[in-house]
XYZ file of C-alpha atoms in Angstrom:
603
model
C -34.049 -68.619 -13.077
C -35.788 -69.007 -9.860
C -31.912 -68.880 -7.656
C -33.873 -66.892 -4.550
C -34.667 -68.245 -1.743
C -36.237 -66.307 2.267
C -37.135 -67.481 5.277
C -39.761 -66.174 7.900
C -38.583 -67.815 11.479
C -42.240 -66.724 13.073
C -40.915 -65.715 17.500
C -43.115 -64.324 20.425
C -42.090 -60.982 20.122
C -39.799 -60.647 16.461
C -40.126 -62.048 13.237
C -36.866 -62.733 11.773
C -36.771 -63.230 7.403
C -33.634 -63.693 5.641
C -33.829 -63.596 2.191
C -30.598 -65.392 -0.640
C -30.025 -64.264 -4.168
C -28.129 -66.549 -6.574
C -25.191 -65.211 -6.159
C -25.329 -66.281 -2.105
C -25.672 -62.497 -1.158
C -27.273 -62.268 2.218
C -30.112 -59.264 2.726
C -31.983 -59.297 6.469
C -34.651 -58.028 8.243
C -36.196 -58.238 11.604
C -40.022 -56.821 12.516
C -42.152 -57.018 15.281
C -44.878 -59.371 15.197
C -48.408 -59.659 14.935
C -50.159 -61.652 17.523
C -53.124 -60.697 15.944
C -52.450 -62.480 12.617
C -48.571 -64.071 12.808
C -48.838 -63.794 8.652
C -49.031 -60.390 8.774
C -44.953 -59.417 9.887
C -43.763 -62.648 7.958
C -45.324 -60.637 4.716
C -44.354 -57.510 5.440
C -40.787 -58.903 6.466
C -40.545 -60.656 3.224
C -41.338 -57.248 1.076
C -39.095 -55.825 3.447
C -36.387 -58.397 2.232
C -36.803 -58.530 -0.944
C -36.816 -54.750 -1.403
C -33.367 -54.643 0.334
C -31.748 -57.112 -1.604
C -33.192 -55.759 -4.700
C -34.788 -59.178 -5.384
C -37.950 -59.112 -7.677
C -41.002 -61.205 -7.035
C -40.043 -63.871 -9.871
C -36.801 -64.831 -8.989
C -38.075 -67.247 -5.747
C -38.104 -70.394 -6.220
C -38.106 -70.840 -2.153
C -40.090 -69.625 0.340
C -38.939 -71.441 3.936
C -41.338 -71.198 7.153
C -40.888 -71.506 11.239
C -43.805 -71.447 13.115
C -44.638 -70.691 16.219
C -48.641 -70.395 15.384
C -49.099 -74.372 16.206
C -47.260 -73.764 19.832
C -49.095 -71.130 20.359
C -52.190 -72.424 20.412
C -52.151 -75.839 22.263
C -50.152 -73.755 25.188
C -53.494 -70.830 25.261
C -56.134 -73.420 24.712
C -56.895 -70.972 21.640
C -57.691 -74.147 18.978
C -61.298 -75.181 17.763
C -63.367 -78.089 19.916
C -61.492 -80.887 19.644
C -63.142 -84.523 20.050
C -61.557 -87.825 20.840
C -62.527 -92.009 19.438
C -61.514 -94.010 21.493
C -62.169 -97.891 22.160
C -64.434 -98.248 25.020
C -63.085 -98.589 28.928
C -59.944 -96.170 27.334
C -62.000 -92.404 27.911
C -59.614 -91.329 30.150
C -56.485 -92.280 28.972
C -55.494 -88.261 28.439
C -55.430 -87.905 32.089
C -54.035 -91.246 33.635
C -50.635 -90.804 30.906
C -47.612 -92.137 32.610
C -48.793 -92.146 36.763
C -45.807 -89.561 36.610
C -45.504 -85.399 38.087
C -42.332 -83.464 36.481
C -42.338 -81.649 40.664
C -41.865 -84.494 43.000
C -42.715 -82.887 46.388
C -44.768 -80.797 45.085
C -48.237 -81.573 46.402
C -49.857 -78.915 44.434
C -49.042 -79.105 41.506
C -51.334 -80.141 38.713
C -51.454 -81.306 35.318
C -52.678 -78.879 32.850
C -56.250 -79.641 31.161
C -56.838 -82.321 28.811
C -57.053 -80.724 25.673
C -60.541 -82.693 25.082
C -62.818 -82.402 27.787
C -63.815 -85.835 28.286
C -67.800 -85.289 27.598
C -66.089 -85.418 24.058
C -64.128 -88.501 24.397
C -66.707 -90.771 23.091
C -65.811 -94.290 23.089
C -66.898 -96.970 20.144
C -66.906 -101.265 21.561
C -64.327 -102.841 18.756
C -61.727 -104.465 19.443
C -58.292 -105.927 18.247
C -56.246 -107.882 19.411
C -51.691 -107.582 19.715
C -51.069 -110.007 17.399
C -53.337 -107.782 14.497
C -56.600 -110.564 14.594
C -59.705 -108.485 14.456
C -62.024 -109.608 17.506
C -64.920 -107.415 17.248
C -65.626 -105.144 14.594
C -66.389 -101.329 14.937
C -70.083 -100.751 16.581
C -70.569 -97.471 14.128
C -74.490 -97.432 14.497
C -73.740 -96.683 18.632
C -71.111 -94.207 17.239
C -73.118 -92.748 15.693
C -75.387 -90.627 18.206
C -72.925 -89.769 20.584
C -70.631 -88.206 17.439
C -74.156 -86.053 16.555
C -73.579 -84.473 19.852
C -70.566 -83.669 19.928
C -70.279 -82.001 17.029
C -74.306 -79.543 18.125
C -71.487 -79.187 20.655
C -69.533 -77.107 18.683
C -66.669 -80.151 17.457
C -65.047 -78.696 14.395
C -62.030 -81.672 14.100
C -61.721 -85.314 15.298
C -59.374 -87.639 16.644
C -59.686 -91.739 16.262
C -57.132 -93.441 18.543
C -58.087 -96.745 19.249
C -56.708 -99.584 20.565
C -53.602 -102.092 18.843
C -54.128 -100.075 15.957
C -50.601 -99.582 14.985
C -50.929 -103.213 14.124
C -53.586 -102.980 12.211
C -55.004 -100.051 11.480
C -58.593 -101.326 9.850
C -61.384 -100.505 12.124
C -59.723 -96.619 13.306
C -59.869 -95.933 8.493
C -63.637 -97.382 9.236
C -64.223 -95.075 11.873
C -62.987 -92.129 9.788
C -64.553 -93.069 6.946
C -67.949 -93.374 9.070
C -67.454 -89.560 10.126
C -66.759 -88.190 7.020
C -69.806 -90.133 5.483
C -71.897 -88.332 8.263
C -70.382 -84.640 9.116
C -68.255 -84.182 5.733
C -67.214 -80.830 7.024
C -65.186 -82.073 9.969
C -61.247 -82.560 9.712
C -60.638 -85.990 10.952
C -57.112 -87.590 12.318
C -56.868 -91.350 12.922
C -53.852 -92.666 15.301
C -52.029 -94.251 12.525
C -51.783 -91.847 10.162
C -49.647 -89.434 12.780
C -47.722 -91.915 15.199
C -47.756 -95.447 14.315
C -46.178 -96.631 17.508
C -46.932 -98.751 20.251
C -48.127 -96.763 23.483
C -51.861 -96.298 24.083
C -51.113 -92.897 26.220
C -48.583 -91.524 23.244
C -50.388 -92.209 20.182
C -53.755 -91.258 21.202
C -51.600 -87.891 23.029
C -50.453 -87.469 19.708
C -53.186 -87.308 17.273
C -55.179 -85.199 20.205
C -52.583 -82.770 19.334
C -52.244 -83.228 16.029
C -56.340 -82.996 15.046
C -56.296 -79.882 17.424
C -53.632 -77.875 15.049
C -54.969 -79.044 12.231
C -57.421 -76.404 11.910
C -55.659 -73.286 13.140
C -51.772 -74.151 10.704
C -54.541 -75.014 8.104
C -56.009 -71.679 7.957
C -52.272 -70.177 8.902
C -50.767 -71.655 5.790
C -53.275 -70.914 3.874
C -53.766 -67.168 4.240
C -49.589 -66.749 4.427
C -49.901 -68.402 0.876
C -52.620 -66.009 -0.663
C -50.665 -62.782 0.653
C -47.449 -64.012 -1.085
C -48.927 -64.623 -4.034
C -50.774 -61.169 -3.613
C -46.665 -60.654 -3.024
C -46.291 -61.779 -6.742
C -44.385 -64.656 -5.732
C -45.178 -67.845 -6.399
C -43.085 -70.605 -5.357
C -43.988 -73.504 -3.303
C -43.628 -72.562 0.958
C -42.140 -75.344 3.084
C -42.164 -75.453 6.778
C -39.634 -76.175 9.319
C -40.156 -78.925 11.327
C -39.359 -80.246 15.551
C -36.729 -82.828 13.256
C -35.135 -80.286 11.312
C -35.976 -81.049 8.091
C -38.711 -78.783 6.000
C -41.947 -80.402 4.795
C -43.976 -78.729 2.330
C -47.162 -76.983 3.836
C -49.503 -79.561 2.093
C -48.007 -82.098 4.848
C -47.722 -79.786 7.094
C -51.216 -78.764 7.331
C -52.047 -82.287 7.544
C -48.917 -83.100 9.715
C -49.369 -80.046 12.161
C -48.145 -82.250 15.564
C -44.412 -82.012 13.213
C -44.057 -78.423 13.347
C -44.258 -77.859 17.347
C -40.641 -76.837 17.398
C -39.866 -75.505 14.052
C -38.361 -72.476 14.843
C -35.978 -73.373 17.562
C -34.710 -76.989 15.376
C -34.248 -73.965 12.820
C -31.202 -72.753 15.105
C -29.760 -75.638 15.893
C -28.814 -76.789 12.480
C -27.486 -73.524 11.979
C -25.097 -73.590 15.760
C -24.609 -76.734 14.206
C -23.428 -75.662 11.215
C -21.225 -72.601 12.961
C -19.461 -75.957 15.307
C -18.492 -78.281 11.781
C -16.977 -74.856 10.128
C -15.150 -74.092 13.655
C -14.043 -77.679 14.423
C -15.982 -77.456 17.659
C -16.003 -80.683 19.392
C -18.440 -80.370 21.836
C -21.231 -76.740 21.950
C -23.567 -76.105 23.733
C -26.800 -73.897 20.887
C -28.363 -70.770 22.900
C -31.561 -68.926 21.764
C -32.452 -66.295 23.593
C -35.517 -64.362 21.901
C -37.967 -62.530 23.001
C -40.877 -64.625 25.326
C -38.054 -67.896 25.678
C -35.181 -69.251 25.146
C -33.433 -72.594 23.970
C -30.457 -75.261 24.482
C -29.036 -77.678 22.968
C -26.171 -79.596 22.663
C -24.558 -79.954 19.976
C -21.671 -82.675 19.815
C -19.007 -83.028 16.358
C -20.796 -80.867 14.823
C -24.245 -83.270 14.884
C -26.798 -82.041 16.389
C -29.024 -85.293 18.741
C -31.916 -86.265 18.155
C -34.980 -87.718 20.613
C -38.793 -89.757 19.585
C -40.700 -87.907 22.143
C -41.551 -84.320 22.932
C -43.731 -82.471 25.949
C -45.165 -79.432 24.974
C -46.021 -77.257 28.474
C -43.631 -77.614 31.152
C -42.090 -75.316 33.218
C -38.866 -76.344 31.335
C -39.859 -78.433 28.036
C -36.679 -80.352 27.627
C -37.208 -83.432 25.344
C -35.174 -85.684 27.278
C -35.593 -85.205 30.732
C -35.771 -88.117 33.331
C -38.723 -87.022 35.026
C -41.992 -86.051 32.275
C -45.300 -86.115 32.953
C -45.794 -82.077 32.579
C -46.732 -81.235 29.491
C -48.989 -82.517 26.165
C -47.192 -85.737 24.471
C -46.123 -85.691 21.472
C -44.245 -89.205 19.841
C -42.295 -87.511 17.255
C -39.531 -87.363 16.111
C -37.323 -83.398 17.666
C -34.543 -82.477 17.512
C -32.829 -83.077 21.469
C -33.636 -79.449 23.160
C -35.035 -77.599 26.245
C -36.690 -73.946 26.893
C -38.111 -71.919 28.981
C -40.351 -68.957 29.317
C -37.037 -66.813 29.528
C -36.785 -63.547 27.054
C -35.736 -59.642 26.202
C -39.983 -59.518 26.558
C -40.289 -61.845 30.076
C -42.187 -59.569 33.171
C -39.843 -58.776 35.991
C -42.211 -58.184 39.384
C -41.282 -59.470 43.314
C -43.396 -62.017 44.840
C -45.708 -62.155 48.320
C -42.400 -62.784 50.083
C -40.684 -59.871 48.238
C -38.204 -62.359 45.876
C -37.639 -60.978 42.748
C -39.166 -62.618 39.781
C -38.206 -62.927 36.086
C -41.314 -64.266 34.029
C -42.227 -67.391 32.455
C -45.090 -64.615 31.932
C -44.363 -61.745 28.197
C -44.857 -58.991 27.446
C -44.564 -60.378 23.492
C -45.193 -58.264 21.237
C -48.123 -56.828 21.525
C -48.005 -54.077 23.610
C -44.193 -55.198 24.661
C -41.500 -53.706 27.228
C -42.589 -50.614 28.750
C -39.761 -49.107 26.729
C -41.502 -49.844 23.843
C -44.148 -46.940 24.158
C -47.159 -48.950 22.802
C -49.139 -49.293 26.009
C -46.706 -51.443 27.897
C -45.658 -51.042 31.340
C -44.674 -53.571 33.022
C -40.951 -54.053 33.476
C -38.860 -56.263 31.344
C -35.555 -57.567 30.842
C -35.234 -55.991 27.345
C -36.088 -52.559 29.696
C -33.291 -53.468 32.425
C -30.805 -53.817 29.313
C -31.420 -50.616 28.037
C -31.151 -48.494 30.968
C -27.878 -51.123 31.865
C -26.513 -50.208 28.448
C -26.782 -53.581 27.240
C -28.916 -52.295 24.076
C -29.025 -49.301 22.575
C -32.325 -46.952 21.538
C -30.460 -47.088 17.946
C -30.550 -51.211 17.494
C -33.732 -51.208 18.718
C -34.641 -48.314 16.276
C -32.948 -50.647 13.343
C -36.098 -52.758 14.052
C -38.433 -50.668 13.900
C -38.898 -49.796 17.541
C -39.122 -46.295 18.762
C -37.027 -47.162 22.662
C -37.280 -44.588 25.744
C -35.047 -45.207 28.020
C -37.249 -43.412 30.822
C -40.281 -45.732 30.220
C -37.540 -47.950 30.962
C -36.300 -46.575 34.049
C -40.128 -45.737 35.171
C -41.032 -49.515 35.342
C -38.431 -50.722 37.144
C -38.707 -48.681 39.282
C -42.545 -48.779 40.392
C -42.381 -52.410 39.584
C -38.905 -53.805 41.296
C -36.721 -51.132 42.993
C -39.202 -49.032 45.314
C -40.000 -52.844 46.584
C -36.905 -54.090 46.981
C -35.304 -50.682 48.416
C -32.642 -50.561 45.703
C -31.783 -47.519 42.913
C -33.515 -48.526 39.283
C -29.715 -49.737 38.079
C -29.197 -52.272 41.165
C -32.789 -53.253 40.228
C -32.022 -53.783 36.742
C -28.629 -55.922 37.758
C -31.119 -57.470 39.745
C -33.065 -58.623 36.490
C -30.481 -59.358 34.002
C -29.006 -61.050 36.765
C -31.848 -63.669 37.875
C -32.917 -63.864 34.266
C -29.597 -65.230 33.353
C -30.207 -67.858 36.225
C -33.680 -68.772 35.106
C -31.589 -69.170 31.768
C -28.587 -72.113 32.992
C -31.452 -74.030 34.505
C -31.597 -74.938 30.165
C -27.896 -75.621 29.850
C -27.598 -76.965 32.691
C -31.048 -79.573 31.411
C -28.946 -80.810 28.069
C -25.353 -80.934 29.624
C -24.500 -82.260 33.740
C -28.528 -83.582 34.108
C -26.326 -86.079 31.633
C -23.048 -85.965 33.490
C -21.219 -84.081 30.965
C -19.194 -81.022 32.382
C -19.919 -77.654 30.936
C -16.683 -76.341 31.033
C -15.510 -78.483 28.317
C -17.864 -76.819 26.503
C -18.251 -73.607 23.725
C -21.772 -72.042 23.674
C -22.808 -70.531 20.187
C -25.147 -67.398 21.486
C -28.096 -65.935 19.347
C -31.149 -64.732 19.309
C -32.247 -60.737 19.628
C -31.007 -61.329 23.130
C -28.899 -63.638 23.193
C -25.455 -61.785 22.817
C -26.829 -59.295 25.492
C -26.270 -62.680 27.717
C -23.776 -64.801 26.753
C -20.760 -63.279 28.439
C -22.093 -62.977 31.961
C -24.597 -66.015 31.165
C -20.877 -68.518 30.399
C -19.818 -67.008 33.474
C -22.434 -67.889 35.937
C -21.711 -71.013 34.428
C -18.965 -71.850 34.410
C -18.251 -72.101 30.246
C -14.915 -70.509 28.652
C -16.208 -69.816 25.426
C -18.696 -68.229 23.518
C -19.913 -67.967 20.000
C -21.272 -64.936 18.443
C -22.259 -65.974 14.789
C -22.736 -63.003 11.880
C -26.232 -62.806 11.564
C -26.973 -63.778 15.228
C -30.387 -61.630 15.126
C -31.608 -63.548 13.101
C -29.687 -67.196 12.912
C -32.748 -69.707 13.037
C -34.853 -67.735 9.773
C -30.951 -68.184 8.754
C -30.942 -72.093 9.415
C -33.859 -72.466 7.298
C -32.118 -71.764 4.567
C -28.901 -74.706 5.613
C -31.764 -77.089 6.529
C -33.257 -79.975 4.220
C -36.254 -81.010 2.905
C -36.895 -83.872 4.835
C -39.980 -86.143 5.780
C -40.308 -88.957 9.019
C -42.167 -92.465 9.117
C -42.413 -94.648 12.371
C -44.228 -97.867 12.231
C -43.305 -100.385 15.578
C -42.307 -103.730 15.194
C -41.862 -105.937 18.683
C -39.183 -108.417 18.321
C -35.595 -109.673 19.477
C -32.225 -108.563 17.947
C -30.734 -111.634 16.115
C -30.022 -112.756 12.300
C -34.023 -113.188 11.583
C -34.823 -109.971 12.224
C -34.859 -109.114 8.334
C -37.455 -111.251 7.817
C -39.729 -109.491 9.640
C -39.162 -105.868 8.567
C -37.430 -105.746 5.478
C -40.332 -105.965 3.064
C -42.485 -102.424 5.259
C -38.662 -101.165 5.185
C -38.969 -101.133 1.535
C -42.978 -99.683 1.605
C -42.002 -97.228 3.458
C -39.391 -96.403 1.731
C -41.395 -96.197 -1.805
C -44.312 -94.045 0.343
C -41.523 -91.134 1.081
C -39.727 -91.049 -2.181
C -43.257 -90.532 -3.548
C -44.040 -87.911 -1.289
C -40.943 -85.972 -2.030
C -41.149 -86.502 -5.333
C -44.961 -85.327 -5.710
C -43.369 -82.059 -3.241
C -41.274 -82.156 -6.244
C -38.346 -82.876 -5.191
C -35.390 -84.348 -8.516
C -35.821 -88.242 -7.291
C -32.413 -88.014 -8.104
C -31.320 -85.729 -5.189
C -33.363 -87.997 -2.592
C -31.553 -90.065 0.692
C -33.148 -92.335 2.982
C -32.103 -93.429 6.178
C -33.327 -96.004 8.397
C -33.345 -95.117 12.415
C -33.949 -98.241 15.017
C -35.058 -97.843 18.410
C -33.093 -99.846 20.573
C -33.666 -101.386 23.856
C -32.030 -103.930 26.327
C -35.432 -106.607 26.777
C -37.011 -105.651 30.433
C -36.978 -102.076 28.958
C -39.107 -99.596 29.291
C -37.413 -96.963 27.091
C -35.698 -96.979 24.103
C -31.828 -95.393 22.212
C -31.858 -94.277 18.775
C -28.876 -95.866 16.091
C -28.860 -95.153 12.512
C -28.699 -98.335 9.691
C -25.967 -98.847 7.204
C -28.331 -98.920 3.842
C -32.387 -99.324 3.891
C -32.205 -103.024 4.543
C -31.386 -105.734 8.087
C -28.904 -108.376 7.642
C -26.693 -110.754 9.398
C -23.954 -107.728 9.715
C -26.485 -104.642 9.773
C -27.870 -106.516 13.082
C -24.369 -107.193 14.307
C -23.548 -103.558 13.607
C -26.972 -102.238 15.712
C -26.007 -104.245 18.451
C -22.855 -102.585 18.599
C -24.060 -98.787 17.717
C -26.775 -99.657 20.963
C -23.970 -100.570 23.256
C -22.027 -98.010 22.710
C -24.762 -94.990 23.310
C -26.326 -96.766 26.056
C -23.213 -96.633 28.081
C -22.000 -93.398 26.512
C -26.123 -92.233 27.721
C -26.450 -93.784 31.079
C -23.055 -94.480 32.147
C -22.731 -98.525 31.918
C -24.323 -101.035 29.653
C -22.721 -103.510 26.668
C -23.901 -106.854 27.674
C -27.658 -108.519 27.263
C -30.110 -108.562 24.778
C -31.010 -106.851 22.470
C -34.775 -106.029 20.550
C -36.008 -103.298 18.282
C -39.056 -101.525 19.232
C -39.665 -99.687 16.109
């Protein structure tokens, strides 16, 4: 009987694994991540957890996984050469973007370079009208030589995004078939299979990110599945999505853009469950690992989702007003903020004599100076060790033989001596500056939205979360801190509570009135059949499948939307009235005004 399950969450410094047997008994392991091949740490951690829990590998019925492989590939630009096929005249859509900057007064700010350089953006002469009418068929004959040249330059993946394809994907499908016939080994992603939504830039960016990640993520998942088999585990693999649901590995390999906030999402789900169990009305989940710190608002025990993510910004916050600093992905994602501050964040003194902590991190290799693995730079973990906030015995339980003298030496050289401080004073300064950095993500999900932090409880987890909980709460004036059991591996634990979930979004641009159902119900029924079948194909019992319909609404003339949940899977007069009512309420709660004006549905 396959009652056992195992979940693994890969972080920048440590990989966390939790196992649960048929009786509900939990065992856990925290092992150093292996950047040269992240699956190695996962497999080692899984084997260690099963051994500690005395769980036979043949009893494992499900393996759950949260991974940073896709995120790292985007941030480090370590993905393969990727091309973009776009409509003639739209070659520069990735650079033009929204014409926004995340820093209004920084004249030196530069956009991150496009994942597809201009020479690999191929234009095809074609045109589909806004109503889906074919005006001009794609000129595939002219595209052929451009494609051949791109392949000769080493391109292994191609994204296709054509104007108005969200309303009629025929031309994208034709180009995809043409590429598959001409170069069978090339991986092809069409924008409509990833994000069939209005918005040329957002759809192009999402398709490019997905195409860029497919070779990386599919290779990684193949290696992981093979390694699990070598351990004697013949169980389906599910991967955590940014939206907070598990996805079958086969879908994850095809749609890796869904995985960019894979690990953080699981932690938010776990924190939300804890908030519900404790009866906490308003909480902020705070996850501090070795490389990053993440925060998310939890209201009435419920997580919040948004329809877009920007990766690669100084503060990656899904719902910030100032966007445009990273790579845009238009897909459902849990509403969270993230900053490059964690236990491995490197402390240094800049040319002006100021103490800087992060975003550079010592990571898992070589790690903080105290680990004795070749790292020489002072980090937050070194400061916490010197201050006695973490013990060498605790680190030894995670497989780290820490030496406090190495931490003292690094802090003395990098911070204390340049600033004229004692080692203890320098360690305190590092700790406090890290707190100030991380306070920014707490404010990004609260005060930036008009919410008072004093009304929230702080639920902390991650390997370093509890070490900063009290001082961080004091910094932002939060009165209650919750440190749950298994806090160090809570993100992995959250995967055991996460549902298997698939999402599909399509644009339907129309005024919301009694005629809306005539426009959307047939398409809703088709989407429902498709999603239900995909879950059945993944081995999910049909009787356990539940479908939820959400709609993105806005007032006429607005350029941004808010999502509301639709009661049932059919739009009629009653549901329209409720949708409008819910939208008015959410608009007032979000922006402080609303309640009047015509409403339209966007997707």
